[in-house]
XYZ file of C-alpha atoms in Angstrom:
68
model
C 16.248 -15.232 6.722
C 16.248 -12.544 3.950
C 13.654 -14.431 1.723
C 11.374 -14.653 5.052
C 11.834 -10.772 5.421
C 10.611 -10.089 2.020
C 7.635 -12.533 2.395
C 6.807 -10.791 5.597
C 6.840 -7.268 3.985
C 4.372 -8.585 1.501
C 2.020 -9.909 4.010
C 2.178 -6.846 6.078
C 1.587 -4.797 2.945
C -1.533 -6.668 2.232
C -3.138 -5.906 5.689
C -1.567 -2.317 6.116
C -2.077 0.036 3.379
C -0.141 2.814 5.217
C 3.122 0.653 5.074
C 5.822 1.773 2.607
C 9.109 0.149 2.095
C 12.239 2.287 1.286
C 15.528 0.697 -0.092
C 19.057 2.019 -0.391
C 19.548 -0.129 -3.560
C 19.776 -3.345 -1.807
C 16.166 -4.761 -2.626
C 17.623 -7.783 -4.487
C 19.848 -9.003 -1.671
C 17.227 -8.369 1.183
C 14.363 -9.390 -0.948
C 12.304 -6.301 -0.572
C 11.828 -6.439 -4.288
C 8.939 -8.890 -3.365
C 7.197 -5.933 -1.856
C 7.931 -3.739 -4.880
C 6.640 -6.399 -7.114
C 3.304 -6.398 -5.201
C 3.113 -2.792 -4.255
C 5.082 -0.745 -6.585
C 3.289 2.575 -5.605
C 4.456 1.950 -2.063
C 8.145 1.154 -2.724
C 10.898 3.695 -2.905
C 14.691 3.246 -3.896
C 16.697 6.159 -3.087
C 19.806 4.683 -4.556
C 23.066 4.274 -2.592
C 22.413 7.300 -0.246
C 21.520 5.999 3.251
C 21.171 9.530 4.588
C 18.560 10.359 1.855
C 16.766 7.180 2.905
C 16.578 8.292 6.470
C 15.215 11.727 5.324
C 12.708 10.068 3.115
C 11.522 7.699 5.929
C 11.029 10.748 8.228
C 8.803 12.392 5.681
C 6.832 9.400 5.138
C 6.274 9.057 8.841
C 5.357 12.588 9.168
C 2.654 12.207 6.475
C 1.212 9.318 8.483
C 2.683 6.260 6.702
C 4.810 3.532 8.230
C 8.203 3.478 6.680
C 10.243 0.339 6.712
């Protein structure tokens, strides 16, 4: 299931240039590192700081991006 999530993120990133992926230091367990490898400029790891991740996602959304 997690590998399918990572693969789906990569496929979505190919067709939607406004998608960004944020991680709270779990990219290796949820396979979002696959998105990071394909689109390093659209991947943000905020560390073990979920409140900061939410804040960053809000900022991305307010800038017209689609945060995942």
